Coordinates of N, CA, C and O in Angstrom, one line a residue:
X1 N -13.6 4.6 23.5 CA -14.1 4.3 22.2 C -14.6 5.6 21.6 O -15.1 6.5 22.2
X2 N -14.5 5.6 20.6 CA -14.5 7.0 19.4 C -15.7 6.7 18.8 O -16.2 5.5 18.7
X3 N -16.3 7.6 18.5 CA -17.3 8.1 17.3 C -17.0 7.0 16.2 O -15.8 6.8 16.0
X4 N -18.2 6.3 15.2 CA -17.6 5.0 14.7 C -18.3 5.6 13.1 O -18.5 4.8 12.1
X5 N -18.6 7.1 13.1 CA -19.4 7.8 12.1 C -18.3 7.6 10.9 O -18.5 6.8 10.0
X6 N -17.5 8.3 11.1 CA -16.4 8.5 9.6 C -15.3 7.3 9.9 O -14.9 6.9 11.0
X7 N -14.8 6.7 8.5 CA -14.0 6.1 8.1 C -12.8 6.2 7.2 O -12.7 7.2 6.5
X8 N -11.9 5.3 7.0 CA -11.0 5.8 6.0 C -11.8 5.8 4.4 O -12.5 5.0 3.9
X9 N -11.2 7.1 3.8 CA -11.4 7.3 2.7 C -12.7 8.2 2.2 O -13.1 8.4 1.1
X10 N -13.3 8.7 3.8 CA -14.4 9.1 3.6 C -14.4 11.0 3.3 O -13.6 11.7 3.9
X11 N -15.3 11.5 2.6 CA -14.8 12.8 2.5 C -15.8 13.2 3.8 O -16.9 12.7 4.2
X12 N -14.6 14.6 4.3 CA -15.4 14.9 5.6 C -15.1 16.8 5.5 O -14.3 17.6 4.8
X13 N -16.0 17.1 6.6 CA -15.8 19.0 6.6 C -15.2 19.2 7.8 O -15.1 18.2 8.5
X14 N -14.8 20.1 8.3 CA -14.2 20.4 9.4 C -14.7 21.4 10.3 O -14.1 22.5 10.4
X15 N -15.5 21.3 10.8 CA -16.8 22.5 11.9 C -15.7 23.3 13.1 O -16.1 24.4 13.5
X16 N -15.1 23.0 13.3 CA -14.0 24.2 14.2 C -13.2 24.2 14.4 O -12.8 23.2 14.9
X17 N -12.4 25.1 14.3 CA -10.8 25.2 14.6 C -10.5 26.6 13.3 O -11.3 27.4 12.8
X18 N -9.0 26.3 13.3 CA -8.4 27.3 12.1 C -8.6 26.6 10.6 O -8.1 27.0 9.6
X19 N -9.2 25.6 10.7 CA -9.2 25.0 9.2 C -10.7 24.7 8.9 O -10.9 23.9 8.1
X20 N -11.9 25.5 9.6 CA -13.1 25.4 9.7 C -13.6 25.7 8.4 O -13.1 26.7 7.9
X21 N -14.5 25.0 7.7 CA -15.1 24.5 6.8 C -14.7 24.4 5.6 O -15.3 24.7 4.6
X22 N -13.3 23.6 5.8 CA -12.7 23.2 4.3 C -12.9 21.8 4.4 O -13.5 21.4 5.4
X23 N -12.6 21.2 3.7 CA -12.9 19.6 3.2 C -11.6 18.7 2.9 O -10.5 19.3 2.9
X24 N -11.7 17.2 2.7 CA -10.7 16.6 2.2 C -11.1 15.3 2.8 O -12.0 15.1 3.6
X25 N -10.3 14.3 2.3 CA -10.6 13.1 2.6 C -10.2 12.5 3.7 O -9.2 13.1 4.1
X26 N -10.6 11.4 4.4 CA -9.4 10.8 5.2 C -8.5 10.0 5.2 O -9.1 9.0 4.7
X27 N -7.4 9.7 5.4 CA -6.5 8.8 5.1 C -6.1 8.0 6.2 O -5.3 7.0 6.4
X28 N -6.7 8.4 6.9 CA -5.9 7.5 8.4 C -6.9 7.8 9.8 O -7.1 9.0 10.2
X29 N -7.3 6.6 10.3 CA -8.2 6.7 11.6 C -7.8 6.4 12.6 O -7.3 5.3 12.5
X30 N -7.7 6.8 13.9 CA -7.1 6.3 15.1 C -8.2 6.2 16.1 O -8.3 7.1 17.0
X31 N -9.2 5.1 16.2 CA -10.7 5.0 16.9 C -10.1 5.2 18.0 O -11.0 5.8 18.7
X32 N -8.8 5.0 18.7 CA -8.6 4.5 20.7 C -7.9 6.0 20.7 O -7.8 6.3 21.9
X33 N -7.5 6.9 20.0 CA -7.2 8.3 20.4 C -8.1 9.1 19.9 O -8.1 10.2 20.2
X34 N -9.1 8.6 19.1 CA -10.2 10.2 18.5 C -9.5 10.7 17.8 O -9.7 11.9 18.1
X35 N -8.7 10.6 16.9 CA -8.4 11.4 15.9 C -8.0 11.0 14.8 O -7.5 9.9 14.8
X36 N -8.2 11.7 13.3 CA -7.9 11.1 12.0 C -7.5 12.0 11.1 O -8.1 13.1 10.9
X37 N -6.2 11.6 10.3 CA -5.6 12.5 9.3 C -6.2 12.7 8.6 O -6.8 11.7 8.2
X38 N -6.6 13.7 8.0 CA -6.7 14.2 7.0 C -6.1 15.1 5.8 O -5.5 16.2 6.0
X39 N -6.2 14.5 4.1 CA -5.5 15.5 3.4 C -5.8 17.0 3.2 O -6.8 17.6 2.9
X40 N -4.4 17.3 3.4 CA -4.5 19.1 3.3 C -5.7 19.6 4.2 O -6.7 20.1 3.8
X41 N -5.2 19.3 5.9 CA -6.3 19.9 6.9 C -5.2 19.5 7.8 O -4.6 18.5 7.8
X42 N -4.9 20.7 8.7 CA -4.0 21.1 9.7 C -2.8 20.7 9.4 O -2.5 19.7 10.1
X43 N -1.9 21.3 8.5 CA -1.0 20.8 7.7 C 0.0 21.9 8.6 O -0.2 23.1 8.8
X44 N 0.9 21.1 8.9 CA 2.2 21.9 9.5 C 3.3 21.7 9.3 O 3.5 20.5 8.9
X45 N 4.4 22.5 9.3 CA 6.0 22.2 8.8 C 6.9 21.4 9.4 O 7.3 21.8 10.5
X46 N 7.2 20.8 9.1 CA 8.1 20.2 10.4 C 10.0 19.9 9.5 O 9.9 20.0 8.3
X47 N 10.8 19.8 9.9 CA 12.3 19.7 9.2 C 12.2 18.2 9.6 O 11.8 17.6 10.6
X48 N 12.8 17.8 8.6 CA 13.6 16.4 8.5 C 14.7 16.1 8.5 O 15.4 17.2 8.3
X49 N 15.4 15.2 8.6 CA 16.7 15.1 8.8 C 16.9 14.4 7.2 O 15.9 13.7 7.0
X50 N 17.8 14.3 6.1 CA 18.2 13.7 4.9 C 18.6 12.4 5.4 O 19.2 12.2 6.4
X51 N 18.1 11.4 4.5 CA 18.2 10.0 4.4 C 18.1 9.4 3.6 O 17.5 10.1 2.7
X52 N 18.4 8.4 3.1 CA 18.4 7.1 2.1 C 17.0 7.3 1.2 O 16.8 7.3 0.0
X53 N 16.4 7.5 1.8 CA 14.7 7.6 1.3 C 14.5 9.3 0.6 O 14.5 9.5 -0.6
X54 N 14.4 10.2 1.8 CA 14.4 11.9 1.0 C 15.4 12.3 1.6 O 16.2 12.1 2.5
X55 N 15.1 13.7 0.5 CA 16.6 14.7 0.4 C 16.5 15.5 2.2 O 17.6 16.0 2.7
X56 N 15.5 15.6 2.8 CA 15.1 16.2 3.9 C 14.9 17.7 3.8 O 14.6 18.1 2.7
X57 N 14.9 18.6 4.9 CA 15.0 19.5 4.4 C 13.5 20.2 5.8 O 13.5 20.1 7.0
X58 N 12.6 20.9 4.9 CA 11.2 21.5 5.5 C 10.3 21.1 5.0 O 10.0 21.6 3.9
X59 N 9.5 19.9 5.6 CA 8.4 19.4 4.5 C 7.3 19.8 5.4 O 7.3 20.0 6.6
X60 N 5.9 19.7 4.2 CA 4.4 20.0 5.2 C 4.0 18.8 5.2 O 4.0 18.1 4.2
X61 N 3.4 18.4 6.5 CA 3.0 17.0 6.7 C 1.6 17.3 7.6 O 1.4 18.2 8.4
X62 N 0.9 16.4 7.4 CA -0.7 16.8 8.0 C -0.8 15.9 9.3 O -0.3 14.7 9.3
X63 N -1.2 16.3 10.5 CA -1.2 16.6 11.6 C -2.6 15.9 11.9 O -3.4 16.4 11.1
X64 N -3.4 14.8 13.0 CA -4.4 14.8 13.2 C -5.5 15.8 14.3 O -5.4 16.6 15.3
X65 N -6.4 15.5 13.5 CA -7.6 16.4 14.2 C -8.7 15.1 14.5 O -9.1 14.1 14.0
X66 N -9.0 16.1 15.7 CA -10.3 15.3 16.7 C -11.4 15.1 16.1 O -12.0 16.0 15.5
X67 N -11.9 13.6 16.0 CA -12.7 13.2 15.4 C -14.5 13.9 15.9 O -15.4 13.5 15.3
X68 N -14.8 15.0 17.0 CA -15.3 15.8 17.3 C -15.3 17.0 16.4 O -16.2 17.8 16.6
X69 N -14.4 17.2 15.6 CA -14.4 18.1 14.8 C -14.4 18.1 13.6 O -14.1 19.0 12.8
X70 N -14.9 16.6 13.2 CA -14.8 16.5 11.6 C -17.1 16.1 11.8 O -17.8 16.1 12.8
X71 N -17.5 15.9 10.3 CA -18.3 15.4 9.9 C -18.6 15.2 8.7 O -18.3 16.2 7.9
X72 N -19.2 13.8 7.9 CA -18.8 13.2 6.9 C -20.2 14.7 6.3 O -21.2 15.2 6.8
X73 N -19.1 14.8 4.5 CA -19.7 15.8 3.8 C -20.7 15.2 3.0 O -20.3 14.1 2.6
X74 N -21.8 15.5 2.6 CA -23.2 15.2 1.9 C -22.8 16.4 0.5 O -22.8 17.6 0.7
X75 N -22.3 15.8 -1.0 CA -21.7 16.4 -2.4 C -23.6 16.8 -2.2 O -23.8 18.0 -1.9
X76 N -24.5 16.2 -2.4 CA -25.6 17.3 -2.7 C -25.4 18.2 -2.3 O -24.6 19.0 -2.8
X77 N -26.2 18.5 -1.0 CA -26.3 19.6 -0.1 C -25.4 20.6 0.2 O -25.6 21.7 0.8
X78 N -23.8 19.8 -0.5 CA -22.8 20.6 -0.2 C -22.6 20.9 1.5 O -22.1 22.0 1.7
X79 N -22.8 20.3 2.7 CA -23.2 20.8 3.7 C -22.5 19.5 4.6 O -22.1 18.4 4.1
X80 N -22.4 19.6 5.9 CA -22.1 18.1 6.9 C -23.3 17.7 7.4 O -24.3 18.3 7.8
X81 N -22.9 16.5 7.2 CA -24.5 16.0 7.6 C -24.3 14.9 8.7 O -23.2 14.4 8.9
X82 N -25.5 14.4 9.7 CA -25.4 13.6 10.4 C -25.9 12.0 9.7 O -26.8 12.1 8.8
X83 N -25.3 10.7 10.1 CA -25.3 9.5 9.8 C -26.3 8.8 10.7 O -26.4 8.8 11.9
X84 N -27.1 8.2 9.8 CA -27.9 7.0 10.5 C -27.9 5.5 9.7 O -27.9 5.5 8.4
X85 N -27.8 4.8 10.3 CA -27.7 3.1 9.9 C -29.2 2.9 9.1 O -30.3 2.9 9.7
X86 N -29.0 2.6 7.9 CA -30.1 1.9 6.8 C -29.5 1.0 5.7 O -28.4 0.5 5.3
X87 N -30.4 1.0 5.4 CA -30.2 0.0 4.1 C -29.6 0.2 2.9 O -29.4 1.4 2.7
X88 N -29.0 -0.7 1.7 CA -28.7 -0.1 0.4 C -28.4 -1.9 -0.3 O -27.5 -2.7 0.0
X89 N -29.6 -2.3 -1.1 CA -29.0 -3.0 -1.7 C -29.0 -4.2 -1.1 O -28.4 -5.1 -1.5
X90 N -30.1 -4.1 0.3 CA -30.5 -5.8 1.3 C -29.0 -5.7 2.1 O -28.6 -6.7 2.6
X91 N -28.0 -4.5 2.1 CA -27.0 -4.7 2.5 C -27.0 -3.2 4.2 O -27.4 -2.0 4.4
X92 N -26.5 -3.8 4.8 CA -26.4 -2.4 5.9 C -25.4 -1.2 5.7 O -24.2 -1.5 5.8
X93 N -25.6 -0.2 5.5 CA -25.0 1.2 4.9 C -25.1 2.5 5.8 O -26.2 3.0 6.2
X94 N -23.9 3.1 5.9 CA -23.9 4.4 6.6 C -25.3 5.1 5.3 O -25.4 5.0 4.1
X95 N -26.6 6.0 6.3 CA -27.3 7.3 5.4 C -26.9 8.4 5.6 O -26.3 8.6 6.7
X96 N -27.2 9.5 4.5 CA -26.9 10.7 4.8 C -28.4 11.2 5.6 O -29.3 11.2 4.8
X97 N -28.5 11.5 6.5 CA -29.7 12.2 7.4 C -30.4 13.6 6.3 O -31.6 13.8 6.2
X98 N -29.5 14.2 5.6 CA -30.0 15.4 5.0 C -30.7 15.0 3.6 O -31.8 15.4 3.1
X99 N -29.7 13.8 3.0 CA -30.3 13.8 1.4 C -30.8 12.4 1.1 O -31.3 12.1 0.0
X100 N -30.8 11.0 2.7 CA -31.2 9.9 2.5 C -30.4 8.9 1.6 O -30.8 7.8 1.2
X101 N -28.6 9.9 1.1 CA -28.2 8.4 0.2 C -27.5 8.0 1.1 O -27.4 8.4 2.3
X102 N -27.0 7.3 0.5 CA -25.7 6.0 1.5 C -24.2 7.0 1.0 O -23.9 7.6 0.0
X103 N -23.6 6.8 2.1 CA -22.5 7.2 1.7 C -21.1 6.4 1.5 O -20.1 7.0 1.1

């Protein structure tokens, strides 16, 4: 079982690797491997083969990264922040630890 902090669609930063502290959203979560796509973060080339669908060719397609190495981004603080379970609205809500909103 994975880290249950970030979800799809959530903007997150990236604390280590070669793509360390760029940003981008997520599009895809995999909780039972730890890992989640994200756009334009560890983006690599890969060739395709031409098909019915695309012309093929050398396309860049984004590659997952370890959910150990993402953290959901806090737009105030501009910074990654850690999550704690509160309220919003009589309703239960991911908080931002740094700036107290929901995210």
């Amino acid at each position: 079982m994975a880290i249950a902090r970030i979800k799809k669609n959530d903007t997150v930063i990236v604390t280590s690797g070669n793509d360390a502290g760029k940003t981008g959203t997520v599009l895809k979560v995999d909780p039972k491997k730890g890992t989640a796509v994200v756009g334009k973060i560890n983006v690599h080339k890969k060739a395709m083969r031409r098909t019915e669908k695309n012309a093929g060719g050398i396309i860049d397609i984004e590659m997952p990264v370890r959910l150990c190495k993402l953290m959901p981004y806090d737009a105030d603080k501009k910074c990654g922040t850690r999550v704690k379970a509160g309220e919003k609205d009589g309703k239960k809500a991911r908080v931002s630890v740094k700036s107290g909103k929901a995210l």
